[in-house]
């Protein structure tokens, strides 16, 4: 394609072709065309079971140069050579250790890359100037057929601009590399979503340089002890990288990403507070949550990455989520952390790289917060408690609180009293959809402030839970007691609408005092 630039000079722009293939019914004509492009030194992006790869002839120095140029990748960052036949390993390696065959029988084809001494057949352009070569045999049927059509040796880093989140769909490849490569083979979404595990077979014991779906435990079941590179979850290295992704920042979205670390409960509270502070400044942050936590976030742009019960879903969605944030107007992104075991180790490795190793302890965010949760308690949780909670939510609070209400006598869920809802709507608020819930022992803990509508509810709570080892009652007060006011909150049940209005006004006065007290805690008050 010819195009004129601003100076009217005609320049040649590559036209990237997209070919869609069904992996269950592979079009041999497309594979043949793609293979020919690779044989002639061109670049073809294709699906593997891990991520989309940017294919080139692994034995062609000029093809390696084109790969680095298309990705904007540092030339000392080695490429992985993909093969489709185990016997082809002998042509490109030397001094292969005996454990290799056992690992290959168990994990090839599959998401495992092994590093060996290279033979003279492999150019230094492919290995990043190293005397070693990384080799993998992918299990995706499209990848297998393409490798064979290309001559058996295809180098294939992830098919994205260097540093960006790796592509898990052909659309991701198009976003980054359109006009820079000859062809994209669209085989749909990938299965795993994270790059392969990389094991250095040139050392004893073999060392994991990059975690992936094949975990240390799985490897040790086959060959015994393996070691793990200490920098996997550490800071960037100044040493020459032996494997892709070891040295440079990778997988990064455009917005700054920070990992919040602590117990899951602490992480949720900390991220809530960060999002709340940004919202008060008129900014929006991105939040990476899970099935188990997304419902607890109240501010920010929240994306569900998957289930902690099935971390494979998290791995599969990670890069998609990071790329989606690039389309959103977020100032920063905060992510929960994940267990550093099994595939969680690979997830955290990629998150660490995407964040540039930017981590903050959740405790740093929440340490100044005297209370994290406030629960208003009334008799039936259909009027005064929900009203108080909603009024507090509208106050200008300097800290984010989990504000809730519960009842002492709740036999079954009931909607809010209609007269109470009418008063709320007249004040530009609503409790529509709210249903009553009973106070339980789980509501009584050190980080929760429990405020009752009257002395009657407080006395009942103390009588029932004061001597329980699992319930914390030191934070139980009447609302007027806590704010230092003698104003009583009447129960308007069965009274005219005006009584509900008077109740609302009294609750509002007490809540305004409560807000000032809560804000004083953030300024060092007691």
Coordinates of C-alpha atoms in Angstrom, one line a residue:
X1 CA 0.0 0.0 0.0
X2 CA 1.3 3.5 -0.9
X3 CA 0.6 6.5 1.3
X4 CA 1.8 10.1 1.2
X5 CA 3.3 11.6 4.4
X6 CA 3.0 15.3 5.4
X7 CA 5.8 16.2 3.1
X8 CA 4.1 14.5 0.2
X9 CA 6.8 11.8 0.0
X10 CA 5.4 8.5 -1.0
X11 CA 6.1 5.7 1.5
X12 CA 5.2 2.1 1.5
X13 CA 2.9 0.9 4.3
X14 CA 2.5 -2.9 4.9
X15 CA -1.1 -4.2 4.7
X16 CA -1.7 -6.8 7.3
X17 CA -4.0 -9.6 6.2
X18 CA -6.3 -11.4 8.7
X19 CA -7.3 -15.0 8.1
X20 CA -9.8 -16.7 10.3
X21 CA -9.3 -20.4 11.0
X22 CA -11.3 -23.0 12.8
X23 CA -8.8 -25.1 14.8
X24 CA -11.2 -28.1 14.4
X25 CA -11.3 -27.8 10.6
X26 CA -8.0 -26.2 9.6
X27 CA -7.9 -24.5 6.1
X28 CA -4.7 -25.9 4.5
X29 CA -4.6 -23.1 1.9
X30 CA -4.3 -20.5 4.7
X31 CA -1.6 -22.5 6.4
X32 CA 0.2 -22.9 3.2
X33 CA 0.1 -19.2 2.5
X34 CA 1.2 -18.3 6.0
X35 CA 4.0 -20.9 5.9
X36 CA 5.3 -19.3 2.6
X37 CA 5.4 -15.9 4.2
X38 CA 7.5 -17.3 7.0
X39 CA 9.8 -19.1 4.6
X40 CA 10.4 -15.9 2.7
X41 CA 11.4 -14.0 5.9
X42 CA 8.0 -12.4 6.7
X43 CA 6.1 -12.2 10.0
X44 CA 2.8 -14.0 10.8
X45 CA 0.9 -13.8 14.2
X46 CA -0.8 -17.0 15.2
X47 CA -2.6 -18.6 18.2
X48 CA -1.0 -20.9 20.7
X49 CA -2.6 -22.4 23.8
X50 CA -0.8 -19.7 25.9
X51 CA -1.0 -16.4 24.0
X52 CA -0.7 -15.3 20.4
X53 CA 2.8 -15.5 19.0
X54 CA 4.6 -13.4 16.4
X55 CA 6.1 -16.0 14.1
X56 CA 9.3 -15.7 12.1
X57 CA 11.8 -18.1 10.6
X58 CA 13.9 -19.0 13.7
X59 CA 17.0 -19.7 11.6
X60 CA 16.9 -16.4 9.7
X61 CA 18.9 -13.6 11.3
X62 CA 17.1 -11.0 9.2
X63 CA 13.7 -12.4 10.3
X64 CA 14.7 -12.0 13.9
X65 CA 15.6 -8.4 13.2
X66 CA 12.2 -7.8 11.7
X67 CA 10.6 -9.4 14.8
X68 CA 12.4 -7.0 17.2
X69 CA 11.5 -4.0 15.0
X70 CA 7.8 -4.9 14.7
X71 CA 7.5 -5.3 18.5
X72 CA 9.9 -2.5 19.5
X73 CA 11.6 -5.2 21.5
X74 CA 15.2 -4.9 22.9
X75 CA 17.4 -7.1 20.8
X76 CA 19.0 -8.7 23.9
X77 CA 15.6 -10.2 24.9
X78 CA 15.8 -13.8 23.5
X79 CA 13.1 -15.4 21.3
X80 CA 11.5 -18.8 21.9
X81 CA 11.9 -21.3 19.0
X82 CA 8.8 -23.3 18.4
X83 CA 9.0 -26.8 17.0
X84 CA 6.3 -29.4 16.1
X85 CA 8.5 -32.6 16.1
X86 CA 10.6 -33.7 19.1
X87 CA 13.3 -35.0 16.8
X88 CA 13.8 -31.5 15.4
X89 CA 15.3 -30.6 18.8
X90 CA 18.6 -32.2 18.0
X91 CA 19.2 -29.9 15.1
X92 CA 19.2 -26.7 17.1
X93 CA 20.6 -27.8 20.5
X94 CA 23.7 -29.4 22.0
X95 CA 24.4 -31.3 25.2
X96 CA 20.7 -31.9 26.0
X97 CA 20.4 -33.3 29.5
X98 CA 18.7 -36.7 30.0
X99 CA 15.8 -35.2 32.0
X100 CA 14.6 -33.5 28.8
X101 CA 13.0 -36.6 27.3
X102 CA 10.9 -37.2 30.5
X103 CA 9.7 -33.6 30.6
X104 CA 8.9 -33.7 26.9
X105 CA 6.9 -36.9 27.2
X106 CA 4.9 -35.4 30.0
X107 CA 4.5 -31.8 28.9
X108 CA 5.1 -31.5 25.2
X109 CA 3.1 -30.5 23.2
X110 CA 2.2 -27.9 25.9
X111 CA 3.0 -24.7 27.8
X112 CA 6.6 -25.6 28.7
X113 CA 9.7 -23.9 27.3
X114 CA 13.1 -25.5 28.0
X115 CA 16.5 -23.7 27.5
X116 CA 19.5 -25.6 26.1
X117 CA 22.9 -24.9 24.6
X118 CA 22.3 -23.8 21.1
X119 CA 23.8 -25.4 18.0
X120 CA 25.5 -23.3 15.2
X121 CA 22.3 -23.6 13.2
X122 CA 20.6 -21.0 15.4
X123 CA 21.6 -17.4 14.8
X124 CA 22.5 -15.1 17.6
X125 CA 19.7 -12.8 16.5
X126 CA 17.2 -15.4 17.6
X127 CA 18.9 -16.0 21.0
X128 CA 19.6 -12.4 21.9
X129 CA 23.3 -12.9 21.6
X130 CA 23.3 -15.9 24.0
X131 CA 24.9 -19.3 23.6
X132 CA 21.6 -20.9 24.7
X133 CA 18.3 -21.3 22.9
X134 CA 14.7 -21.5 24.4
X135 CA 12.5 -24.2 22.7
X136 CA 8.8 -25.0 23.0
X137 CA 6.4 -27.4 21.3
X138 CA 2.9 -25.8 21.4
X139 CA -0.2 -27.9 21.6
X140 CA -2.5 -25.6 19.6
X141 CA -3.3 -27.5 16.3
X142 CA -3.1 -24.3 14.2
X143 CA 0.4 -23.6 15.6
X144 CA 1.5 -27.1 14.9
X145 CA 0.5 -27.0 11.3
X146 CA 2.0 -23.6 10.7
X147 CA 5.3 -24.6 12.2
X148 CA 5.5 -27.6 9.8
X149 CA 4.5 -25.5 6.9
X150 CA 7.2 -22.9 7.7
X151 CA 10.0 -25.5 7.8
X152 CA 9.9 -26.7 11.4
X153 CA 11.5 -23.8 13.3
X154 CA 9.5 -20.7 14.1
X155 CA 10.6 -18.1 16.6
X156 CA 7.5 -16.5 18.3
X157 CA 7.5 -14.0 21.1
X158 CA 4.1 -12.7 22.1
X159 CA 2.5 -10.8 19.2
X160 CA 2.2 -7.4 20.9
X161 CA 4.1 -4.2 21.1
X162 CA 6.9 -4.7 23.6
X163 CA 5.9 -3.9 27.2
X164 CA 2.1 -4.1 26.4
X165 CA -0.2 -6.8 27.8
X166 CA 0.2 -10.0 25.8
X167 CA -2.5 -10.7 23.2
X168 CA -5.1 -13.5 23.9
X169 CA -7.2 -12.7 20.8
X170 CA -6.5 -11.7 17.2
X171 CA -8.1 -8.3 17.9
X172 CA -5.3 -7.6 20.5
X173 CA -2.7 -8.4 17.8
X174 CA -4.4 -6.1 15.3
X175 CA -4.4 -3.2 17.9
X176 CA -0.6 -3.4 18.3
X177 CA 0.8 -4.7 15.0
X178 CA -1.5 -3.8 12.2
X179 CA 0.6 -2.5 9.3
X180 CA 3.8 -3.9 10.8
X181 CA 3.4 -7.6 9.9
X182 CA 2.2 -9.5 6.9
X183 CA -0.5 -11.7 8.4
X184 CA -2.6 -12.5 11.4
X185 CA -4.2 -15.9 11.8
X186 CA -7.3 -15.6 13.9
X187 CA -7.9 -18.8 15.7
X188 CA -10.2 -17.3 18.4
X189 CA -9.4 -16.8 22.1
X190 CA -6.5 -18.8 23.6
X191 CA -7.0 -21.4 26.3
X192 CA -4.5 -20.5 29.0
X193 CA -3.9 -16.8 28.7
X194 CA -0.4 -16.7 30.2
X195 CA 3.0 -17.4 28.6
X196 CA 4.7 -20.8 29.0
X197 CA 6.7 -21.9 32.0
X198 CA 10.4 -21.5 31.1
X199 CA 13.0 -23.9 32.6
X200 CA 16.7 -23.6 32.2
X201 CA 18.0 -27.0 31.5
X202 CA 21.7 -25.9 31.3
X203 CA 22.0 -25.7 35.1
X204 CA 21.7 -28.3 37.9
X205 CA 19.1 -28.6 39.2
X206 CA 17.0 -27.2 36.4
X207 CA 15.8 -23.7 37.2
X208 CA 12.4 -22.1 36.6
X209 CA 13.0 -18.7 35.0
X210 CA 9.4 -17.8 34.3
X211 CA 6.4 -19.4 36.0
X212 CA 3.4 -20.6 34.0
X213 CA 0.7 -23.2 33.8
X214 CA 3.3 -26.0 34.4
X215 CA 4.2 -25.5 38.1
X216 CA 7.2 -26.4 40.1
X217 CA 5.3 -29.2 41.8
X218 CA 4.4 -30.7 38.4
X219 CA 8.0 -30.6 37.2
X220 CA 9.3 -32.1 40.4
X221 CA 6.9 -35.1 40.0
X222 CA 8.8 -35.9 36.8
X223 CA 12.4 -35.0 37.4
X224 CA 12.8 -34.4 41.1
X225 CA 14.2 -31.1 42.5
X226 CA 13.9 -27.9 40.5
X227 CA 15.1 -24.5 41.6
X228 CA 13.3 -21.2 41.1
X229 CA 15.0 -17.9 40.0
X230 CA 14.9 -15.5 42.9
X231 CA 14.0 -12.5 40.7
X232 CA 10.7 -14.0 39.5
X233 CA 8.8 -11.8 42.0
X234 CA 11.7 -9.4 42.6
X235 CA 12.9 -6.2 41.0
X236 CA 14.1 -5.7 37.5
X237 CA 17.5 -7.3 36.8
X238 CA 20.6 -5.7 35.3
X239 CA 21.9 -9.0 34.1
X240 CA 21.5 -10.2 30.5
X241 CA 18.2 -12.1 30.4
X242 CA 18.3 -15.8 29.7
X243 CA 14.6 -16.0 29.0
X244 CA 11.9 -13.6 27.7
X245 CA 10.4 -11.3 30.3
X246 CA 13.2 -11.5 32.8
X247 CA 14.7 -8.1 32.4
X248 CA 12.2 -5.5 31.1
X249 CA 8.9 -4.2 32.2
X250 CA 6.2 -6.3 30.5
X251 CA 2.4 -6.7 30.2
X252 CA 1.8 -3.1 31.3
X253 CA -1.4 -1.1 30.7
X254 CA -1.1 2.6 30.0
X255 CA -2.3 3.7 33.4
X256 CA -0.1 3.1 36.4
X257 CA -0.8 -0.2 38.1
X258 CA -0.3 -0.9 41.8
X259 CA -0.7 -4.2 43.6
X260 CA -2.2 -3.9 47.1
X261 CA -1.0 -6.7 49.4
X262 CA -2.4 -8.0 52.7
X263 CA -5.2 -10.4 53.8
X264 CA -8.0 -10.3 51.3
X265 CA -10.2 -8.4 53.7
X266 CA -7.4 -5.8 54.2
X267 CA -6.9 -5.4 50.5
X268 CA -10.6 -4.8 49.9
X269 CA -10.7 -2.1 52.6
X270 CA -7.5 -0.5 51.3
X271 CA -8.7 -0.4 47.6
X272 CA -12.1 0.9 48.7
X273 CA -10.3 3.8 50.5
X274 CA -8.1 4.6 47.6
X275 CA -11.0 4.7 45.2
X276 CA -13.0 6.8 47.6
X277 CA -10.2 9.4 48.0
X278 CA -9.8 9.6 44.2
X279 CA -13.6 10.0 43.8
X280 CA -13.6 12.9 46.2
X281 CA -10.9 14.5 43.9
X282 CA -13.1 13.9 40.9
X283 CA -10.9 11.1 39.6
X284 CA -11.7 7.5 38.7
X285 CA -9.4 4.6 39.4
X286 CA -9.6 1.1 37.9
X287 CA -10.0 -1.8 40.3
X288 CA -9.1 -5.5 39.5
X289 CA -11.4 -7.6 41.7
X290 CA -12.6 -11.2 41.7
X291 CA -15.9 -13.1 41.9
X292 CA -15.5 -13.1 45.6
X293 CA -14.9 -9.3 46.1
X294 CA -16.4 -7.1 43.3
X295 CA -19.7 -6.6 45.1
X296 CA -17.8 -4.9 48.0
X297 CA -16.4 -2.0 45.9
X298 CA -18.4 1.2 45.7
X299 CA -16.3 3.6 43.7
X300 CA -14.1 3.3 40.7
X301 CA -14.2 1.3 37.5
X302 CA -14.4 -2.3 38.7
X303 CA -13.5 -5.3 36.5
X304 CA -13.9 -8.9 37.5
X305 CA -10.8 -10.9 36.6
X306 CA -12.3 -14.3 37.6
X307 CA -12.7 -16.7 40.6
X308 CA -10.2 -17.4 43.3
X309 CA -11.7 -20.8 43.5
X310 CA -10.5 -21.4 39.9
X311 CA -7.4 -19.4 39.3
X312 CA -7.2 -20.6 35.7
X313 CA -10.0 -18.1 35.0
X314 CA -7.9 -15.3 36.4
X315 CA -4.9 -16.3 34.2
X316 CA -7.2 -16.4 31.1
X317 CA -8.6 -13.0 31.8
X318 CA -5.6 -11.1 33.1
X319 CA -4.3 -9.6 29.8
X320 CA -7.8 -8.9 28.5
X321 CA -8.6 -6.9 31.6
X322 CA -5.3 -4.9 31.4
X323 CA -6.0 -4.1 27.8
X324 CA -9.6 -3.1 28.5
X325 CA -8.4 -0.5 31.0
X326 CA -6.5 1.2 28.2
X327 CA -9.9 2.1 26.7
X328 CA -11.1 3.6 29.9
X329 CA -10.4 7.0 31.4
X330 CA -8.8 5.8 34.7
X331 CA -6.0 7.7 36.4
X332 CA -4.6 4.6 38.1
X333 CA -5.3 0.9 38.5
X334 CA -5.3 -1.0 41.8
X335 CA -5.3 -4.8 41.9
X336 CA -5.8 -7.3 44.7
X337 CA -2.9 -9.8 45.1
X338 CA -3.0 -13.6 44.6
X339 CA -1.6 -16.6 46.4
X340 CA 2.0 -17.3 45.3
X341 CA 1.5 -21.0 44.6
X342 CA 0.5 -23.1 41.6
X343 CA -0.6 -20.9 38.7
X344 CA -1.1 -18.1 41.2
X345 CA 2.7 -17.7 41.0
X346 CA 2.5 -17.1 37.3
X347 CA -0.3 -14.6 37.8
X348 CA 1.6 -12.6 40.4
X349 CA 4.7 -12.7 38.2
X350 CA 2.8 -11.1 35.3
X351 CA 1.1 -8.6 37.6
X352 CA 4.4 -7.6 39.2
X353 CA 5.9 -7.0 35.7
X354 CA 2.8 -5.0 34.6
X355 CA 3.0 -2.9 37.8
X356 CA 6.8 -2.4 37.5
X357 CA 7.0 -4.0 40.9
X358 CA 4.9 -1.3 42.5
X359 CA 3.3 -2.7 45.6
X360 CA 1.8 -1.2 48.7
X361 CA 0.8 -3.0 51.9
X362 CA -2.9 -2.6 52.6
X363 CA -2.1 -1.8 56.2
X364 CA -0.4 1.5 55.1
X365 CA -3.7 2.7 53.6
X366 CA -6.0 1.6 56.5
X367 CA -3.7 2.0 59.6
X368 CA -5.1 5.4 60.5
X369 CA -8.7 4.3 60.3
X370 CA -10.2 3.8 63.7
X371 CA -13.3 2.0 62.3
X372 CA -13.8 0.4 58.9
X373 CA -17.4 -0.5 59.2
X374 CA -20.4 1.3 60.8
X375 CA -23.6 -0.6 61.5
X376 CA -26.8 1.1 62.6
X377 CA -29.1 -1.2 64.7
X378 CA -32.9 -0.7 65.1
X379 CA -35.7 -3.1 66.1
X380 CA -36.8 -4.4 62.7
X381 CA -34.4 -2.7 60.3
X382 CA -37.2 -1.2 58.2
X383 CA -37.0 2.4 59.2
X384 CA -34.6 4.2 61.5
X385 CA -31.5 2.1 60.9
X386 CA -31.6 2.1 57.1
X387 CA -32.5 5.8 57.2
X388 CA -29.5 6.6 59.4
X389 CA -27.2 4.5 57.2
X390 CA -28.3 6.3 54.0
X391 CA -27.9 9.8 55.5
X392 CA -24.4 8.9 56.6
X393 CA -23.5 7.7 53.1
X394 CA -24.4 11.2 51.9
X395 CA -22.1 13.0 54.3
X396 CA -18.7 14.4 53.3
X397 CA -16.5 11.8 55.0
X398 CA -12.8 11.8 54.7
X399 CA -12.5 8.0 55.0
X400 CA -14.4 5.3 53.2
X401 CA -16.6 3.3 55.6
X402 CA -18.7 0.2 55.0
X403 CA -22.0 1.6 56.1
X404 CA -24.8 -0.8 56.9
X405 CA -27.9 -1.4 59.1
X406 CA -29.3 -4.4 60.8
X407 CA -32.3 -5.3 63.0
X408 CA -32.7 -7.1 66.4
X409 CA -35.9 -8.8 65.4
X410 CA -36.0 -9.8 61.7
X411 CA -37.9 -13.0 61.1
X412 CA -37.8 -12.6 57.3
X413 CA -36.6 -9.9 54.9
X414 CA -39.0 -7.0 54.6
X415 CA -38.9 -3.8 52.6
X416 CA -38.4 -0.4 54.1
X417 CA -41.5 1.2 55.7
X418 CA -43.4 3.1 53.0
X419 CA -43.7 6.3 55.1
X420 CA -40.0 6.2 55.7
X421 CA -39.3 5.9 52.0
X422 CA -41.7 8.8 51.3
X423 CA -39.7 11.0 53.7
X424 CA -36.4 9.9 52.1
X425 CA -37.6 10.7 48.6
X426 CA -38.7 14.1 49.7
X427 CA -35.1 14.7 50.7
X428 CA -33.7 13.4 47.4
X429 CA -32.7 10.0 48.8
X430 CA -34.2 6.5 48.4
X431 CA -34.1 3.1 50.1
X432 CA -35.9 1.4 47.2
X433 CA -34.9 -2.3 47.0
X434 CA -33.5 -2.5 50.5
X435 CA -34.7 -5.4 52.7
X436 CA -34.2 -5.9 56.4
X437 CA -31.4 -8.1 57.8
X438 CA -30.8 -9.4 61.3
X439 CA -27.8 -8.5 63.4
X440 CA -25.5 -11.5 64.0
X441 CA -22.4 -12.3 65.9
X442 CA -20.3 -11.6 62.8
X443 CA -21.3 -8.0 62.9
X444 CA -19.5 -7.5 66.2
X445 CA -15.8 -7.2 65.7
X446 CA -13.0 -4.7 66.6
X447 CA -13.1 -2.7 63.3
X448 CA -16.9 -2.2 63.4
X449 CA -18.7 0.6 65.2
X450 CA -22.2 -0.5 66.2
X451 CA -24.7 2.4 66.8
X452 CA -28.1 1.6 68.1
X453 CA -31.2 3.8 67.7
X454 CA -31.9 3.5 71.4
X455 CA -30.8 2.1 74.7
X456 CA -33.1 -0.9 74.4
X457 CA -31.2 -2.3 71.4
X458 CA -27.9 -1.7 73.1
X459 CA -28.9 -3.5 76.2
X460 CA -30.2 -6.5 74.2
X461 CA -26.9 -6.7 72.3
X462 CA -24.8 -6.6 75.5
X463 CA -27.1 -9.2 77.2
X464 CA -26.8 -11.6 74.3
X465 CA -23.1 -11.2 73.3
X466 CA -21.2 -9.5 76.1
X467 CA -19.8 -12.8 77.4
X468 CA -19.2 -14.4 74.0
X469 CA -15.5 -15.0 73.2
X470 CA -16.2 -14.6 69.5
X471 CA -18.2 -11.3 69.7
X472 CA -16.6 -7.9 70.3
X473 CA -19.0 -5.6 72.2
X474 CA -16.6 -2.7 73.2
X475 CA -17.7 -0.7 70.1
X476 CA -21.5 -0.9 70.8
X477 CA -23.1 2.5 71.6
X478 CA -26.4 4.3 71.2
X479 CA -26.1 6.9 68.4
X480 CA -26.8 9.8 70.7
X481 CA -24.3 8.4 73.3
X482 CA -21.5 8.2 70.8
X483 CA -21.9 11.8 69.5
X484 CA -22.5 13.2 73.0
X485 CA -26.1 14.4 72.6
X486 CA -29.1 13.7 74.7
X487 CA -31.4 13.9 71.7
X488 CA -33.7 10.8 71.7
X489 CA -34.7 9.1 68.4
X490 CA -38.4 8.2 68.6
X491 CA -39.8 5.2 66.9
X492 CA -42.5 6.6 64.5
X493 CA -44.0 3.2 63.7
X494 CA -47.8 3.5 63.4
X495 CA -47.7 7.4 63.6
X496 CA -48.6 9.9 60.9
X497 CA -46.2 10.9 58.2
X498 CA -45.2 14.0 60.1
X499 CA -43.8 11.7 62.9
X500 CA -41.5 10.1 60.3
X501 CA -40.4 13.5 59.2
X502 CA -39.5 14.6 62.8
X503 CA -37.6 11.3 63.2
X504 CA -35.7 12.0 60.0
X505 CA -34.7 15.4 61.2
X506 CA -33.4 14.2 64.5
X507 CA -31.4 11.4 62.9
X508 CA -30.0 13.9 60.5
X509 CA -28.8 16.2 63.3
X510 CA -27.1 13.2 65.1
X511 CA -25.5 11.9 61.8
X512 CA -24.0 15.3 61.1
X513 CA -22.3 15.2 64.5
X514 CA -21.2 11.7 63.8
X515 CA -19.6 12.7 60.5
X516 CA -17.6 15.4 62.3
X517 CA -16.4 12.9 64.9
X518 CA -15.4 10.3 62.2
X519 CA -13.5 13.0 60.3
X520 CA -11.7 14.0 63.5
X521 CA -10.2 10.5 63.7
X522 CA -8.3 11.1 60.4
X523 CA -6.8 14.3 61.9
X524 CA -5.4 12.5 65.0
X525 CA -8.4 12.9 67.2
X526 CA -9.7 10.3 69.6

